[in-house]
Short mmCIF file of C-alpha atoms and ligand atoms in Angstrom, two decimals:
data_model
loop_
_atom_site.label_atom_id
_atom_site.label_comp_id
_atom_site.label_asym_id
_atom_site.label_seq_id
_atom_site.Cartn_x
_atom_site.Cartn_y
_atom_site.Cartn_z
CA MET A 991 8.98 12.33 11.68
CA LYS A 992 10.20 14.47 8.80
CA SER A 993 11.09 18.05 9.51
CA VAL A 994 11.81 20.91 7.14
CA GLU A 995 13.52 22.82 9.93
CA LYS A 996 15.78 19.97 11.02
CA ARG A 997 16.77 19.49 7.40
CA GLY A 998 17.77 23.14 7.16
CA LEU A 999 15.55 23.74 4.16
CA MET A 1000 13.94 26.98 5.27
CA ASP A 1001 14.69 30.25 6.95
CA ASN A 1002 10.99 30.97 7.52
CA ARG A 1003 8.26 28.45 8.26
CA PRO A 1004 6.99 27.01 5.00
CA VAL A 1005 3.27 27.13 4.19
CA ALA A 1006 1.21 24.19 2.95
CA VAL A 1007 -2.28 24.47 1.47
CA VAL A 1008 -4.34 21.31 2.00
CA THR A 1009 -7.75 20.85 0.36
CA GLY A 1010 -10.35 18.67 2.06
CA ALA A 1011 -8.54 19.20 5.37
CA SER A 1012 -11.51 18.62 7.72
CA ARG A 1013 -11.34 14.89 7.98
CA GLY A 1014 -9.86 11.67 6.69
CA ILE A 1015 -6.69 11.75 4.63
CA GLY A 1016 -6.60 15.56 4.35
CA ARG A 1017 -6.78 16.04 8.10
CA ALA A 1018 -3.96 13.54 8.66
CA ILE A 1019 -1.88 15.34 6.03
CA ALA A 1020 -2.43 18.74 7.66
CA LEU A 1021 -1.39 17.41 11.07
CA ASP A 1022 1.65 15.54 9.78
CA LEU A 1023 2.88 18.55 7.80
CA ALA A 1024 2.39 20.76 10.87
CA GLY A 1025 4.45 18.30 12.90
CA ALA A 1026 7.21 18.69 10.31
CA GLY A 1027 7.23 22.48 10.66
CA PHE A 1028 4.69 23.74 8.13
CA ASP A 1029 2.05 26.39 8.74
CA ILE A 1030 -1.25 25.30 7.22
CA ALA A 1031 -4.04 26.78 5.12
CA GLY A 1032 -6.84 24.21 5.21
CA ILE A 1033 -9.73 24.35 2.75
CA ASP A 1034 -13.02 22.52 3.22
CA LEU A 1035 -16.74 22.92 2.67
CA ALA A 1036 -17.58 23.94 6.25
CA LEU A 1037 -15.80 25.33 9.26
CA LYS A 1038 -18.12 24.09 11.97
CA THR A 1039 -17.99 20.86 13.84
CA THR A 1040 -21.09 18.70 13.47
CA PRO A 1041 -21.65 15.18 14.80
CA GLU A 1042 -20.74 13.80 11.35
CA ARG A 1043 -17.83 16.09 10.63
CA ALA A 1044 -14.92 17.00 12.85
CA GLY A 1045 -14.56 20.26 10.94
CA LEU A 1046 -11.82 22.79 10.39
CA ASP A 1047 -12.54 24.37 13.78
CA GLY A 1048 -11.56 21.11 15.53
CA LEU A 1049 -8.44 20.86 13.41
CA ALA A 1050 -7.47 24.38 14.51
CA VAL A 1051 -7.12 23.20 18.11
CA GLU A 1052 -4.89 20.27 17.19
CA LEU A 1053 -2.70 22.39 14.91
CA ALA A 1054 -2.27 25.01 17.64
CA ASP A 1055 -1.01 22.24 19.96
CA LEU A 1056 1.64 21.46 17.33
CA GLY A 1057 2.70 25.12 17.19
CA ALA A 1058 1.52 25.66 13.63
CA ALA A 1059 -0.26 28.77 12.41
CA PHE A 1060 -3.55 27.86 10.72
CA LEU A 1061 -5.80 29.59 8.25
CA PRO A 1062 -9.14 27.79 7.91
CA ILE A 1063 -10.85 28.51 4.59
CA GLU A 1064 -14.48 27.62 4.04
CA ALA A 1065 -14.82 27.06 0.31
CA ASP A 1066 -16.11 24.65 -2.31
CA ILE A 1067 -13.22 24.04 -4.71
CA SER A 1068 -15.64 23.28 -7.56
CA LEU A 1069 -16.73 26.95 -7.53
CA LEU A 1070 -14.03 28.57 -9.63
CA GLU A 1071 -15.19 32.10 -8.83
CA GLY A 1072 -14.00 31.58 -5.25
CA HIS A 1073 -10.43 30.66 -6.17
CA GLY A 1074 -9.13 34.23 -6.40
CA LYS A 1075 -10.23 34.96 -2.84
CA ILE A 1076 -8.62 31.74 -1.59
CA VAL A 1077 -5.27 32.84 -3.02
CA THR A 1078 -5.64 36.40 -1.68
CA ASP A 1079 -6.56 35.18 1.81
CA ILE A 1080 -3.54 32.87 1.97
CA GLU A 1081 -1.30 35.60 0.60
CA GLU A 1082 -2.51 38.03 3.27
CA ALA A 1083 -2.15 35.49 6.09
CA PHE A 1084 1.22 34.01 5.18
CA GLY A 1085 2.80 35.81 2.21
CA ARG A 1086 4.02 32.57 0.65
CA ILE A 1087 2.88 29.15 -0.55
CA ASP A 1088 5.42 26.32 -0.58
CA THR A 1089 3.26 23.24 -0.92
CA LEU A 1090 -0.18 22.56 -2.35
CA VAL A 1091 -1.79 19.23 -1.48
CA ASN A 1092 -4.77 18.57 -3.75
CA ASN A 1093 -6.60 16.09 -1.55
CA ALA A 1094 -10.31 17.09 -1.67
CA GLY A 1095 -12.34 14.59 -3.62
CA ILE A 1096 -15.73 12.93 -3.70
CA ALA A 1097 -17.09 9.53 -4.59
CA PRO A 1098 -20.33 9.20 -6.57
CA LEU A 1099 -23.35 9.69 -4.32
CA GLU A 1100 -24.62 6.36 -5.54
CA ARG A 1101 -22.60 3.57 -7.13
CA ARG A 1102 -24.22 2.60 -10.46
CA ASP A 1103 -23.22 0.28 -13.26
CA VAL A 1104 -21.40 2.03 -16.12
CA LEU A 1105 -24.43 1.33 -18.33
CA GLU A 1106 -26.55 3.46 -15.98
CA THR A 1107 -24.21 6.29 -14.95
CA THR A 1108 -26.14 9.57 -14.94
CA PRO A 1109 -24.86 12.81 -16.46
CA GLU A 1110 -25.56 14.54 -13.11
CA SER A 1111 -23.30 12.19 -11.16
CA PHE A 1112 -20.63 12.31 -13.88
CA ASP A 1113 -20.59 16.13 -13.85
CA GLU A 1114 -20.66 16.37 -10.06
CA VAL A 1115 -17.70 14.06 -9.50
CA LEU A 1116 -15.63 15.63 -12.27
CA SER A 1117 -16.48 19.17 -11.13
CA VAL A 1118 -14.74 18.58 -7.79
CA ASN A 1119 -12.10 15.91 -8.43
CA LEU A 1120 -10.89 17.16 -11.81
CA ARG A 1121 -12.17 20.58 -12.90
CA GLY A 1122 -12.12 22.25 -9.47
CA THR A 1123 -8.74 20.76 -8.59
CA PHE A 1124 -7.23 21.72 -11.96
CA PHE A 1125 -8.31 25.36 -11.80
CA LEU A 1126 -7.42 25.76 -8.13
CA THR A 1127 -3.93 24.47 -8.95
CA GLN A 1128 -3.72 26.92 -11.84
CA ALA A 1129 -4.74 29.78 -9.51
CA ILE A 1130 -2.24 28.82 -6.79
CA ALA A 1131 0.66 27.90 -9.09
CA GLY A 1132 1.24 31.54 -10.05
CA ARG A 1133 1.77 32.47 -6.40
CA MET A 1134 3.92 29.39 -5.86
CA ILE A 1135 6.25 30.43 -8.66
CA GLU A 1136 6.97 33.67 -6.78
CA THR A 1137 7.74 31.73 -3.58
CA ALA A 1138 9.90 29.22 -5.47
CA GLU A 1139 11.86 31.96 -7.19
CA ALA A 1140 12.55 33.70 -3.86
CA GLY A 1141 14.77 30.64 -3.43
CA ASP A 1142 14.67 29.92 0.31
CA GLY A 1143 12.69 26.72 0.29
CA PHE A 1144 11.38 23.67 -1.52
CA SER A 1145 8.17 23.97 -3.55
CA SER A 1146 5.90 21.09 -4.40
CA ILE A 1147 2.41 20.26 -5.59
CA ILE A 1148 1.03 16.89 -4.58
CA PHE A 1149 -2.06 15.37 -6.18
CA ILE A 1150 -3.92 12.69 -4.23
CA THR A 1151 -5.38 10.54 -6.99
CA SER A 1152 -6.15 6.85 -6.42
CA ILE A 1153 -5.43 3.38 -7.71
CA SER A 1154 -8.69 4.12 -9.58
CA ALA A 1155 -6.59 6.22 -11.98
CA GLU A 1156 -5.67 2.82 -13.46
CA VAL A 1157 -7.91 0.19 -11.91
CA SER A 1158 -11.42 -0.22 -13.34
CA SER A 1159 -14.54 -0.25 -11.12
CA VAL A 1160 -17.60 -0.84 -13.28
CA ASN A 1161 -19.93 0.79 -10.75
CA ARG A 1162 -18.15 4.15 -10.40
CA VAL A 1163 -16.73 5.06 -13.78
CA GLU A 1164 -16.99 8.79 -13.06
CA TYR A 1165 -14.61 8.46 -10.11
CA CYS A 1166 -12.12 6.40 -12.17
CA VAL A 1167 -12.27 8.92 -15.04
CA SER A 1168 -11.75 11.84 -12.65
CA LYS A 1169 -8.64 10.25 -11.13
CA ALA A 1170 -7.22 9.15 -14.50
CA GLY A 1171 -7.67 12.74 -15.72
CA LEU A 1172 -6.08 14.15 -12.58
CA SER A 1173 -3.09 11.90 -13.14
CA MET A 1174 -2.44 13.64 -16.48
CA VAL A 1175 -3.02 17.03 -14.86
CA SER A 1176 -0.21 16.14 -12.44
CA THR A 1177 2.08 15.19 -15.32
CA VAL A 1178 1.40 18.39 -17.27
CA PHE A 1179 1.95 20.64 -14.24
CA ALA A 1180 5.19 18.73 -13.51
CA ASP A 1181 6.32 19.41 -17.06
CA ARG A 1182 5.37 23.11 -16.98
CA LEU A 1183 6.62 23.97 -13.49
CA ALA A 1184 9.98 22.15 -13.58
CA GLU A 1185 11.68 25.28 -14.94
CA HIS A 1186 10.58 27.12 -11.77
CA GLY A 1187 11.92 24.37 -9.52
CA ILE A 1188 8.43 23.30 -8.40
CA ARG A 1189 8.24 19.52 -8.04
CA VAL A 1190 4.92 17.86 -8.79
CA TYR A 1191 3.98 14.42 -7.50
CA GLU A 1192 1.00 12.10 -7.70
CA VAL A 1193 0.17 9.87 -4.73
CA ARG A 1194 -2.15 6.94 -5.40
CA PRO A 1195 -3.80 5.59 -2.26
CA GLY A 1196 -5.43 2.16 -2.27
CA ILE A 1197 -8.14 1.22 0.25
CA ILE A 1198 -7.95 3.71 3.11
CA GLU A 1199 -10.15 3.64 6.21
CA THR A 1200 -12.07 6.96 6.14
CA ASP A 1201 -15.65 8.23 5.93
CA MET A 1202 -15.41 7.82 2.15
CA THR A 1203 -15.01 4.04 2.43
CA ALA A 1204 -17.24 3.58 5.50
CA LEU A 1205 -20.27 2.72 3.36
CA VAL A 1206 -18.45 -0.12 1.62
CA LYS A 1207 -16.42 -1.32 4.60
CA GLU A 1208 -17.77 -4.88 4.60
CA LYS A 1209 -17.05 -5.33 0.92
CA TYR A 1210 -13.48 -4.11 1.37
CA ASP A 1211 -13.01 -6.22 4.53
CA ARG A 1212 -13.89 -9.27 2.44
CA LEU A 1213 -11.57 -8.24 -0.39
CA ILE A 1214 -8.68 -7.68 2.00
CA ASP A 1215 -9.33 -11.02 3.75
CA GLY A 1216 -9.31 -12.60 0.31
CA GLY A 1217 -5.83 -11.24 -0.47
CA ALA A 1218 -6.60 -8.19 -2.63
CA VAL A 1219 -4.06 -6.11 -0.72
CA PRO A 1220 -0.64 -7.82 -0.67
CA LEU A 1221 0.34 -6.13 2.62
CA GLY A 1222 -2.86 -7.57 4.10
CA ARG A 1223 -4.48 -4.60 5.80
CA TRP A 1224 -6.51 -1.42 5.34
CA GLY A 1225 -4.47 1.71 4.73
CA GLN A 1226 -4.79 4.44 7.35
CA PRO A 1227 -4.86 8.20 6.67
CA ASP A 1228 -1.45 8.45 8.38
CA ASP A 1229 0.04 6.06 5.83
CA ILE A 1230 -0.74 8.63 3.13
CA ALA A 1231 0.19 11.61 5.29
CA ARG A 1232 3.71 10.29 5.84
CA VAL A 1233 4.24 9.92 2.09
CA VAL A 1234 3.04 13.48 1.49
CA THR A 1235 5.27 14.93 4.22
CA SER A 1236 8.27 13.10 2.81
CA LEU A 1237 7.60 14.59 -0.62
CA ALA A 1238 6.99 18.09 0.77
CA CYS A 1239 10.26 17.85 2.74
CA ALA A 1240 12.28 17.22 -0.45
CA ASP A 1241 13.06 13.55 0.11
CA LEU A 1242 12.47 12.99 -3.63
CA GLY A 1243 13.98 16.33 -4.58
CA TYR A 1244 15.56 15.09 -7.81
CA SER A 1245 12.24 13.63 -9.01
CA THR A 1246 9.21 15.32 -10.48
CA GLY A 1247 6.20 14.03 -12.41
CA THR A 1248 6.56 10.89 -10.28
CA VAL A 1249 3.72 8.59 -9.26
CA ILE A 1250 3.97 7.11 -5.77
CA ASP A 1251 1.81 4.13 -5.04
CA ALA A 1252 0.49 3.89 -1.48
CA SER A 1253 -1.85 0.93 -1.71
CA GLY A 1254 -0.22 -1.86 0.24
CA GLY A 1255 1.00 -3.38 -3.01
CA MET A 1256 -2.24 -3.33 -5.04
CA ASN A 1257 -0.12 -1.99 -7.88
CA ILE A 1258 1.59 -5.38 -8.22
CA ARG A 1259 0.36 -7.50 -11.13
CA SER A 1260 0.62 -11.10 -10.11
CA LEU A 1261 0.12 -14.40 -11.95
P1 NAD B 2607 -13.34 11.97 2.95
O1 NAD B 2607 -14.65 11.97 2.28
O2 NAD B 2607 -13.21 11.34 4.29
O3 NAD B 2607 -12.75 13.45 3.03
C1 NAD B 2607 -12.77 14.31 1.94
C2 NAD B 2607 -12.78 15.74 2.41
O4 NAD B 2607 -12.84 16.59 1.25
C3 NAD B 2607 -14.01 16.06 3.27
O5 NAD B 2607 -13.64 16.79 4.41
C4 NAD B 2607 -14.88 16.88 2.33
O6 NAD B 2607 -15.72 17.81 3.00
C5 NAD B 2607 -13.84 17.58 1.47
N1 NAD B 2607 -14.41 18.02 0.21
C6 NAD B 2607 -15.22 17.30 -0.62
N2 NAD B 2607 -15.63 18.06 -1.65
C7 NAD B 2607 -15.08 19.28 -1.47
C8 NAD B 2607 -15.15 20.49 -2.19
N3 NAD B 2607 -15.89 20.59 -3.30
N4 NAD B 2607 -14.46 21.55 -1.74
C9 NAD B 2607 -13.72 21.48 -0.60
N5 NAD B 2607 -13.62 20.35 0.13
C10 NAD B 2607 -14.30 19.27 -0.29
O7 NAD B 2607 -12.34 11.26 1.91
P2 NAD B 2607 -10.89 10.63 2.09
O8 NAD B 2607 -11.03 9.16 2.08
O9 NAD B 2607 -10.13 11.31 3.17
O10 NAD B 2607 -10.29 11.03 0.65
C11 NAD B 2607 -9.38 12.09 0.44
C12 NAD B 2607 -8.84 11.97 -0.98
O11 NAD B 2607 -8.20 10.69 -1.14
C13 NAD B 2607 -9.93 12.04 -2.05
O12 NAD B 2607 -9.44 12.74 -3.18
C14 NAD B 2607 -10.14 10.59 -2.42
O13 NAD B 2607 -10.61 10.44 -3.74
C15 NAD B 2607 -8.74 10.04 -2.26
N6 NAD B 2607 -8.69 8.61 -2.06
C16 NAD B 2607 -9.31 8.03 -1.00
C17 NAD B 2607 -9.24 6.64 -0.85
C18 NAD B 2607 -9.90 5.90 0.28
O14 NAD B 2607 -9.91 4.66 0.24
N7 NAD B 2607 -10.44 6.56 1.28
C19 NAD B 2607 -8.54 5.87 -1.79
C20 NAD B 2607 -7.92 6.52 -2.85
C21 NAD B 2607 -8.00 7.88 -2.97
#
């Protein structure tokens, strides 16, 4: 396990903000970062546990067991008017932000052929995955610059995009477009924030076993059996979490604007 404290990076505990922290990849990221010594601000749509959703309240218990302080924030990142309060709440709770993990994302409610994509679905997916994530990053980056310039830590922003930033799926163009756009957002923030020492990375997961892929599990089982993933298995949320923790702990400290593939080799073009 990575550890900021063992690596002597920080005097105080660093703080990571994780969007979409209730479940799936975001939850695994929050727990792995906490294990490495981060305190966590976790953002998601709802605090409460329901049968379908483990919720931020459940995460609070697990984070406490790891000795991490936790600020649960109930917010929809697509609502830009809420971003100011998110930053203020984190500021009041922790006084610093070292890492932002832009993980929250949605798939189209219904997969439809590109010839039948509706404007409503297009707008909805882009409002969360691209617009909401972009403006939340803009809102948080200002605070991160202050932390970075205090000079006692390592600052990073990590965008969870997808292989869909490059790989076409004809029945969910809005998702592919949102992730391709977010990939450029990552590049531009890397360019702009380098002078402040803030590293920016893009992580591209492949096929990961979460609620998001549960509806298409059989299709992906068949694809994996047929060899679509060179490493031959589903990815797990922890596979992505370990990459994120490595980045947040400065393992790639002389890199920024870098894309890290975490897809079991689906990035390989093969003849
Ligand atoms: P998930 O659906 O299991 O979890 C997503 C979380 O984000 C949920 O807790 C949800 O409530 C939250 N969220 C959604 N919209 C939000 C909003 N507007 N504001 C705040 N929180 C919101 O999905 P996952 O599989 O864990 O995916 C996490 C990220 O990884 C997403 O960006 C997704 O696009 C990306 N990704 C997933 C896969 C995969 O195969 N599962 C592959 C590539 C990329």
